[in-house]
mmCIF file of C-alpha atoms in Angstrom:
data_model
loop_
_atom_site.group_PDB
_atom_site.id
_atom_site.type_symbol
_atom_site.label_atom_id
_atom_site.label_comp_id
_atom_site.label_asym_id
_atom_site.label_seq_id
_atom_site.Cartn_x
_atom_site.Cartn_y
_atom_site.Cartn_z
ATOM 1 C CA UNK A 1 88.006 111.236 131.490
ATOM 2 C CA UNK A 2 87.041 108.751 134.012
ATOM 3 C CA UNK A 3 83.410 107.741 134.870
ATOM 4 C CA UNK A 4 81.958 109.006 131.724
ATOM 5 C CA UNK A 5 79.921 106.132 132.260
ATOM 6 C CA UNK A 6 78.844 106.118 135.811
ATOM 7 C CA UNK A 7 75.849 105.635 136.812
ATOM 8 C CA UNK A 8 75.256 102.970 133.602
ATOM 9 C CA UNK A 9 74.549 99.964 133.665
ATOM 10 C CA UNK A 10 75.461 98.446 130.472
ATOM 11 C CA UNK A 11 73.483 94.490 128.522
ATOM 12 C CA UNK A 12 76.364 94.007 126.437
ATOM 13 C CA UNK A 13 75.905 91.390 123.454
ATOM 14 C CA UNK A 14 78.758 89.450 121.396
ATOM 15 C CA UNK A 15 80.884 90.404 124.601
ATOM 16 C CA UNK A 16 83.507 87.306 124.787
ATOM 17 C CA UNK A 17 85.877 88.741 121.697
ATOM 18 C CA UNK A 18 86.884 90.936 119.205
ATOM 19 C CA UNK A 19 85.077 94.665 119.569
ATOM 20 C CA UNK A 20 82.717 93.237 121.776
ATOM 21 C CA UNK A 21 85.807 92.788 124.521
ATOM 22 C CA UNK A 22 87.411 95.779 123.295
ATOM 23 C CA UNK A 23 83.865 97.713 124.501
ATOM 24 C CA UNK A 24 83.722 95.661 127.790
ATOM 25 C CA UNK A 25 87.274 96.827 128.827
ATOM 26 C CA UNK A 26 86.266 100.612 128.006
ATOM 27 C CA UNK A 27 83.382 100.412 129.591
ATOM 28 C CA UNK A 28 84.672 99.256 132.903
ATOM 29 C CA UNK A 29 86.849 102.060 132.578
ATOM 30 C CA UNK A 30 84.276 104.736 132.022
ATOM 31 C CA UNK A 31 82.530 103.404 135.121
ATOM 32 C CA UNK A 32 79.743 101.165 134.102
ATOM 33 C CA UNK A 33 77.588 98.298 135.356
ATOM 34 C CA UNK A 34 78.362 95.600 133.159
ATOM 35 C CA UNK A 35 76.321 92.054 131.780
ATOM 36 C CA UNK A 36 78.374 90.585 129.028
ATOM 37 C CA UNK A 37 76.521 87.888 127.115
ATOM 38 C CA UNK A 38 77.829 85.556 124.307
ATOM 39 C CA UNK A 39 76.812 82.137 123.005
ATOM 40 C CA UNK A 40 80.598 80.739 123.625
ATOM 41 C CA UNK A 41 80.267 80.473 127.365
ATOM 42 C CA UNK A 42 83.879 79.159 128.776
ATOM 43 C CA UNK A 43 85.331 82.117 125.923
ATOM 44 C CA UNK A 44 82.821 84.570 127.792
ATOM 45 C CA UNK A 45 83.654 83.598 131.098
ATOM 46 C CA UNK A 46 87.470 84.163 130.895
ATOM 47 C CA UNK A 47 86.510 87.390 129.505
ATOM 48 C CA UNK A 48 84.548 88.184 132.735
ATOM 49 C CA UNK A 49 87.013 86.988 135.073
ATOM 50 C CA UNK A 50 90.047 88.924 133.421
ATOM 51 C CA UNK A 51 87.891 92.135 133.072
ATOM 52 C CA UNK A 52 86.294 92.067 136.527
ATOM 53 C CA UNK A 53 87.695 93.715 139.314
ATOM 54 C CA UNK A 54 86.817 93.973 143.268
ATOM 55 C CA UNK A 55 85.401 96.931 142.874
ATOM 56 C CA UNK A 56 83.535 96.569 139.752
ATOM 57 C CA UNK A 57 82.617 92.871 139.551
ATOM 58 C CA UNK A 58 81.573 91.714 135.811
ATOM 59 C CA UNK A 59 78.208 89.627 135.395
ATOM 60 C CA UNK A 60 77.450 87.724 132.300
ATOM 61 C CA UNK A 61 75.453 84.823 130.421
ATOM 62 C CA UNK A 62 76.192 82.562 128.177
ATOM 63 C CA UNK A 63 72.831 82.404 125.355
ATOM 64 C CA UNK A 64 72.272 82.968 121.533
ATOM 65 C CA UNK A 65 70.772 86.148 121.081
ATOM 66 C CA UNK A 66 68.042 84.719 118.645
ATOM 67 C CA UNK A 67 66.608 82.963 121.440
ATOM 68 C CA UNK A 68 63.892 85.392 122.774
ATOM 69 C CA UNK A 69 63.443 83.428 126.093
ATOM 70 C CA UNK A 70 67.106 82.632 126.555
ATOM 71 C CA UNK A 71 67.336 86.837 126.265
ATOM 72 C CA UNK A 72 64.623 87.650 128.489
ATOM 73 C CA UNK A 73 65.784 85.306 131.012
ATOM 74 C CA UNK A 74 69.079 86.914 130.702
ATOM 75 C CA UNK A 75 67.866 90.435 131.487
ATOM 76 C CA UNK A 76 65.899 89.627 134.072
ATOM 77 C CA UNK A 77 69.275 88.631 135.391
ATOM 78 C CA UNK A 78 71.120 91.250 134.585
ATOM 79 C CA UNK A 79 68.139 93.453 136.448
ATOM 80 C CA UNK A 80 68.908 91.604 139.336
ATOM 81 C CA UNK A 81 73.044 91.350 139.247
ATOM 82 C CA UNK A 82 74.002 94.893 138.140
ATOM 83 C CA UNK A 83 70.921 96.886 138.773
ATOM 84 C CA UNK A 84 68.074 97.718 136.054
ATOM 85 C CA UNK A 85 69.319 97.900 132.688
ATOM 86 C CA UNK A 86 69.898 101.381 131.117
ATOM 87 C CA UNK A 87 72.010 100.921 128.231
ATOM 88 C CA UNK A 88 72.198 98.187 126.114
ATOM 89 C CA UNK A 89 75.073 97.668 123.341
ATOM 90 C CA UNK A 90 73.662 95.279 120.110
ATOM 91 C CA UNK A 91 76.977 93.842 119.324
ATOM 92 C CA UNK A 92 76.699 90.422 118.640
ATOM 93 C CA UNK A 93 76.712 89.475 114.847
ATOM 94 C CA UNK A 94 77.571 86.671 112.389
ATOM 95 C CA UNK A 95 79.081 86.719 108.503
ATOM 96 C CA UNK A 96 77.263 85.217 106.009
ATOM 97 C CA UNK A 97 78.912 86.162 102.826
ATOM 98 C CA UNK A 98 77.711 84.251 99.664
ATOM 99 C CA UNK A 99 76.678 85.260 95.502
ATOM 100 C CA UNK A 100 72.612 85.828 96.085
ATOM 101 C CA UNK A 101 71.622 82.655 94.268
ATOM 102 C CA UNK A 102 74.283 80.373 95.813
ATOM 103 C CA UNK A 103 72.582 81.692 99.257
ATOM 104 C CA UNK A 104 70.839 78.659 101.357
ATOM 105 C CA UNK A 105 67.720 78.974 102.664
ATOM 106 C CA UNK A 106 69.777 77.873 106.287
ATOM 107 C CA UNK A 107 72.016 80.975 105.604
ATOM 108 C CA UNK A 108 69.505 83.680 105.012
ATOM 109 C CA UNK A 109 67.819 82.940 108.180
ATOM 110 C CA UNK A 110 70.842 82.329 110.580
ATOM 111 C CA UNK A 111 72.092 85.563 108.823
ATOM 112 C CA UNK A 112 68.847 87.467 109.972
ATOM 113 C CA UNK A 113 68.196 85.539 112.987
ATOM 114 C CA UNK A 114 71.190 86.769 114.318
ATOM 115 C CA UNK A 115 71.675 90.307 112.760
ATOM 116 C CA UNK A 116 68.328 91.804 113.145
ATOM 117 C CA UNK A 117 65.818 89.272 115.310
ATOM 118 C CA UNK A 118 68.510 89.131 117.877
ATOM 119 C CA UNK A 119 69.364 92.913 117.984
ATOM 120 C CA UNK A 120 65.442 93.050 118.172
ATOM 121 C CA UNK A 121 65.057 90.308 120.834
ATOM 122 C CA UNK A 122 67.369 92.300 123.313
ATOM 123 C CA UNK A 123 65.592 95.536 122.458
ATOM 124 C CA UNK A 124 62.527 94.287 123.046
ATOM 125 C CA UNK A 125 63.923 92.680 126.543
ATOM 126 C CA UNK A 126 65.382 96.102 127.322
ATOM 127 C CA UNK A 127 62.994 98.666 125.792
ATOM 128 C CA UNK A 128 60.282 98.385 128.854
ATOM 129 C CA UNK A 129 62.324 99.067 131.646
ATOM 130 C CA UNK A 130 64.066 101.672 130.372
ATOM 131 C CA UNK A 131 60.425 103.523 128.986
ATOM 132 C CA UNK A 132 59.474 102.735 132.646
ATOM 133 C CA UNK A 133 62.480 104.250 133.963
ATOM 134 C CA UNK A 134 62.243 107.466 131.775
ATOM 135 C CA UNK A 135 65.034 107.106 129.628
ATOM 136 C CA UNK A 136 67.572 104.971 128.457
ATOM 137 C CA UNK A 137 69.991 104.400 125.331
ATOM 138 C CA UNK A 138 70.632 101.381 122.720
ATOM 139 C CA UNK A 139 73.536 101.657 120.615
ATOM 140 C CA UNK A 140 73.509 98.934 117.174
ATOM 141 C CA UNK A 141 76.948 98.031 116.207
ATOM 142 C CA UNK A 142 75.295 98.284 112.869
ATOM 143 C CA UNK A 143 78.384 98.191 109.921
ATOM 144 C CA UNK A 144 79.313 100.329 106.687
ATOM 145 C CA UNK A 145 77.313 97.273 105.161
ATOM 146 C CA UNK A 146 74.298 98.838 106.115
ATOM 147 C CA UNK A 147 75.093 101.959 103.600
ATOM 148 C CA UNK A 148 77.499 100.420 100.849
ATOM 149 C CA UNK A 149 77.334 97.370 98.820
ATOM 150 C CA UNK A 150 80.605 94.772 98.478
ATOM 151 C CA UNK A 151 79.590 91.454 95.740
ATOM 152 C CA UNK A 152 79.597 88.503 97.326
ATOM 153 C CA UNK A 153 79.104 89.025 100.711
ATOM 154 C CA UNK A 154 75.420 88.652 100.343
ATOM 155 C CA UNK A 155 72.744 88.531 102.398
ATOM 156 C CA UNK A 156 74.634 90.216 104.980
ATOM 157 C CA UNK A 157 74.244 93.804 104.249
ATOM 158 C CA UNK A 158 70.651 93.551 104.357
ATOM 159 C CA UNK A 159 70.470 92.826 107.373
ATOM 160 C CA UNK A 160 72.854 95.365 108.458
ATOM 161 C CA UNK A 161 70.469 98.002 106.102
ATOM 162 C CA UNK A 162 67.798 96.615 108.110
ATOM 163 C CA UNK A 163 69.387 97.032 111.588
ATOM 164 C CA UNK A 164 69.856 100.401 110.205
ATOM 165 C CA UNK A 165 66.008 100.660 109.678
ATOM 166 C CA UNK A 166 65.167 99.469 112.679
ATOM 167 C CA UNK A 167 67.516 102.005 114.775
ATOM 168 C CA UNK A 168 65.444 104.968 112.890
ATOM 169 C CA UNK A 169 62.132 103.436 113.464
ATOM 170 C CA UNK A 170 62.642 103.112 117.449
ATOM 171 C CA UNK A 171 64.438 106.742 117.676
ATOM 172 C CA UNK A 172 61.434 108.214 116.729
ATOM 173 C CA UNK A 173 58.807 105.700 118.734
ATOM 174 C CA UNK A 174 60.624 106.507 122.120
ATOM 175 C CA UNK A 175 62.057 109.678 121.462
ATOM 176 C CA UNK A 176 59.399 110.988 123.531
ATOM 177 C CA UNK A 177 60.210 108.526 127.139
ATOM 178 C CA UNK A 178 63.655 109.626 126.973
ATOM 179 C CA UNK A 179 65.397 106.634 125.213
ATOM 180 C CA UNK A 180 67.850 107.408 122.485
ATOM 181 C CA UNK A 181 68.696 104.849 119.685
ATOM 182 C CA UNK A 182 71.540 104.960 117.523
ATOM 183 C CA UNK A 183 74.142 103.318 115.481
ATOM 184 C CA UNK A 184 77.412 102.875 115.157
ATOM 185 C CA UNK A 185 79.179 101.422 111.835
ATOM 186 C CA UNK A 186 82.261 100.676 111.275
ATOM 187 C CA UNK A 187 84.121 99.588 108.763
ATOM 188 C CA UNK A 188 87.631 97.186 108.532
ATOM 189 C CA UNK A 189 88.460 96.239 112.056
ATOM 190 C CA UNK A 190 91.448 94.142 113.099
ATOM 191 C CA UNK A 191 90.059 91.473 115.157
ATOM 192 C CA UNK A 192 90.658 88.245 115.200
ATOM 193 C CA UNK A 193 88.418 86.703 112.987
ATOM 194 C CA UNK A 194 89.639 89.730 110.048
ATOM 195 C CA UNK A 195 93.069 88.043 111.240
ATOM 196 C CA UNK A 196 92.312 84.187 110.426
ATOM 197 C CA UNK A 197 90.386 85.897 107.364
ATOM 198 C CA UNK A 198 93.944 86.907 105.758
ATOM 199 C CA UNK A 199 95.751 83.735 107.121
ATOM 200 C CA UNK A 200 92.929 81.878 105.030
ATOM 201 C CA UNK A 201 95.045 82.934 101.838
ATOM 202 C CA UNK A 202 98.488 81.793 100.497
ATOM 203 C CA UNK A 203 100.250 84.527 100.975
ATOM 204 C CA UNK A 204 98.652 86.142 104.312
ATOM 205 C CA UNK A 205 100.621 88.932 104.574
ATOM 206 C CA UNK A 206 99.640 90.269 100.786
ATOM 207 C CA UNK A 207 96.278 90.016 101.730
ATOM 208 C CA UNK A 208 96.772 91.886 104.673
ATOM 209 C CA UNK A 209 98.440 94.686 102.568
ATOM 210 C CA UNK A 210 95.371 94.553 100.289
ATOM 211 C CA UNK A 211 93.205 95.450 102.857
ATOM 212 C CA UNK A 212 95.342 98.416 104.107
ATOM 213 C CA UNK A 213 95.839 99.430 100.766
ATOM 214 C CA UNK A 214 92.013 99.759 100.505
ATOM 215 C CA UNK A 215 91.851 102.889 103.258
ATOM 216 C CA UNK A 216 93.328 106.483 102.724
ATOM 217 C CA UNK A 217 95.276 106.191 105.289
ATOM 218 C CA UNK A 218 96.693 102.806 104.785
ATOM 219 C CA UNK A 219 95.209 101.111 107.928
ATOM 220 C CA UNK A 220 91.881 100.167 109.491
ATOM 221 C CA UNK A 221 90.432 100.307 113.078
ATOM 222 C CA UNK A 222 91.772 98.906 116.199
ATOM 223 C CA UNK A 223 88.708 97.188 118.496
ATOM 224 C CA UNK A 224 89.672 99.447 121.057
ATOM 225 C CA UNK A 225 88.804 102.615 118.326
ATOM 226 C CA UNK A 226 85.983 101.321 117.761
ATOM 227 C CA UNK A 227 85.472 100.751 121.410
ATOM 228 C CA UNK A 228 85.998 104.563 122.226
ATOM 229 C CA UNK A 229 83.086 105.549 119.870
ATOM 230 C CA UNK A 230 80.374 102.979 121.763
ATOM 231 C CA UNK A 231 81.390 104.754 125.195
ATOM 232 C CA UNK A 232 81.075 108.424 123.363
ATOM 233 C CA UNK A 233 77.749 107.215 122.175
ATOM 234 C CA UNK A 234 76.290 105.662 124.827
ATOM 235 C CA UNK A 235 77.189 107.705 127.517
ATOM 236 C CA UNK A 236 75.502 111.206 128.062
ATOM 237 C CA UNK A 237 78.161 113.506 126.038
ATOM 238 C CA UNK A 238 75.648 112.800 123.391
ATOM 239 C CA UNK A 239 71.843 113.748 124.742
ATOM 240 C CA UNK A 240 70.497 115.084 121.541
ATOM 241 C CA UNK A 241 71.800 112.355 119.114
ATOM 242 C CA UNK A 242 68.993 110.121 118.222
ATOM 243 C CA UNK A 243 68.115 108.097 115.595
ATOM 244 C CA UNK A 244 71.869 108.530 113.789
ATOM 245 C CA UNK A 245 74.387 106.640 112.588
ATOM 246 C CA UNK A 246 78.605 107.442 113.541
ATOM 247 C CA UNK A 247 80.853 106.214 110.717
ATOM 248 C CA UNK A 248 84.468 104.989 112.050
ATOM 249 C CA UNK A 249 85.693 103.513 108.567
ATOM 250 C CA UNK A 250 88.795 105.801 108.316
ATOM 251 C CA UNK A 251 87.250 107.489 105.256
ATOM 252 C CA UNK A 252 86.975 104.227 103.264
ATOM 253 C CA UNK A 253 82.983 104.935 102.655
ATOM 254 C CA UNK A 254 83.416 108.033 101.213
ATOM 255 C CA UNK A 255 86.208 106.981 98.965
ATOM 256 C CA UNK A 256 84.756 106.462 95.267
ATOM 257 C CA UNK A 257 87.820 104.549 94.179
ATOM 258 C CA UNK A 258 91.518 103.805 95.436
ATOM 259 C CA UNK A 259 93.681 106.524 93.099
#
């Protein structure tokens, strides 16, 4: 199902790694316009140069997305590179796992800054044009955080319930000039980073098993799974979907306990 996504032209956030790659490559595939931005800028421009092709060049910028100017600056360029933004993919995110009262003041707001300012600094960038345009659609990589609780990994699931918030509060504002909002969530992923997370232990490969065993089917998600979703999402197979959230946890959400 080629060029699903032609005719988009696609702000991409968190884009150097991880899902954030995963969505790039699928993208390109589909038939989009592409800007990938990332703070890491030599990891985001090898990403560019190994997904770009002749006939569907890849432009990006290196900024951190809690930077409001750095992010307007960087649309304004990706306006001008690619054509005027109509999709934009919230990606980008940071961990910040801690026990509430062991939280720093520096790790609440980095946590936030990033998670939910920064989703709402490119949707702010993006929102205008594509009201002016009459239409458009923003997809949150939001996260089963942002509906379930784990201990310890706070204060990062309120910001994810937040992000979740804030996807439902600008469906219904610009329902009515044709932009859709939604979210996706998913749960385990095997990126990197879940990768060094399990090497972190003693025995790696026991933790990885622990993780599996925590899913009914004894896995989690490839990036490119979750990848598959965004394009479904953001491209127009989905007109009348606004203001939801897609769940691609493997069932682990709905699962009250493992047997």
């Amino acid at each position: 199902m080629a060029d699903r996504l032609a005719g988009k032209r696609i702000f991409l956030t968190g884009a150097a790694q991880g899902i954030g790659r995963a969505i790039a490559a699928e993208c390109l595939k589909e038939g989009a316009g592409l800007f990938l931005l990332d703070r890491d800028a030599d990891l985001l421009h090898k990403t560019a140069a190994a997904l770009g092709q002749p006939d569907s060049p890849v432009a990006c910028a290196a900024a951190d997305i809690s930077d409001a100017t750095a992010i307007a600056a960087a649309m304004k360029q990706a306006d001008r590179e690619i054509g005027p933004v109509n999709a934009l993919i919230n990606n980008a995110g940071i961990n910040v796992f801690s026990e509430p009262l062991a939280t720093s003041d520096e790790e609440w707001n980095r946590c936030f800054d990033v998670n939910l300012k920064g989703a709402w600094n490119c949707c702010k960038a993006a929102l205008p044009g594509m009201i002016a345009a009459g239409g458009g659609a923003v997809l949150n990589i939001a996260s089963t955080h942002a509906f379930t609780i784990i201990p310890h990994t706070f204060p990062y699931p309120l910001a994810k319930h937040a992000l979740l918030g804030m996807t439902k509060a600008l469906a219904l504002e610009y329902a009515a000039a044709g932009v859709r909002v939604n979210a996706l969530a998913p749960g385990y992923v095997e990126t990197q980073k879940v990768v060094d997370y399990w090497n972190a232990f003693p025995d790696p490969a026991a933790a990885r098993a622990q993780t599996m065993a925590l899913h009914p089917g004894g896995r989690i998600a490839t990036p490119t799974e979750i990848a598959k979703a965004a394009v479904f999402m953001i491209s127009d197979e989905t007109p009348f979907m606004n203001g939801a959230c897609l769940v691609v946890d493997g069932g682990l959400s709905v699962l009250q306990h493992p047997a």
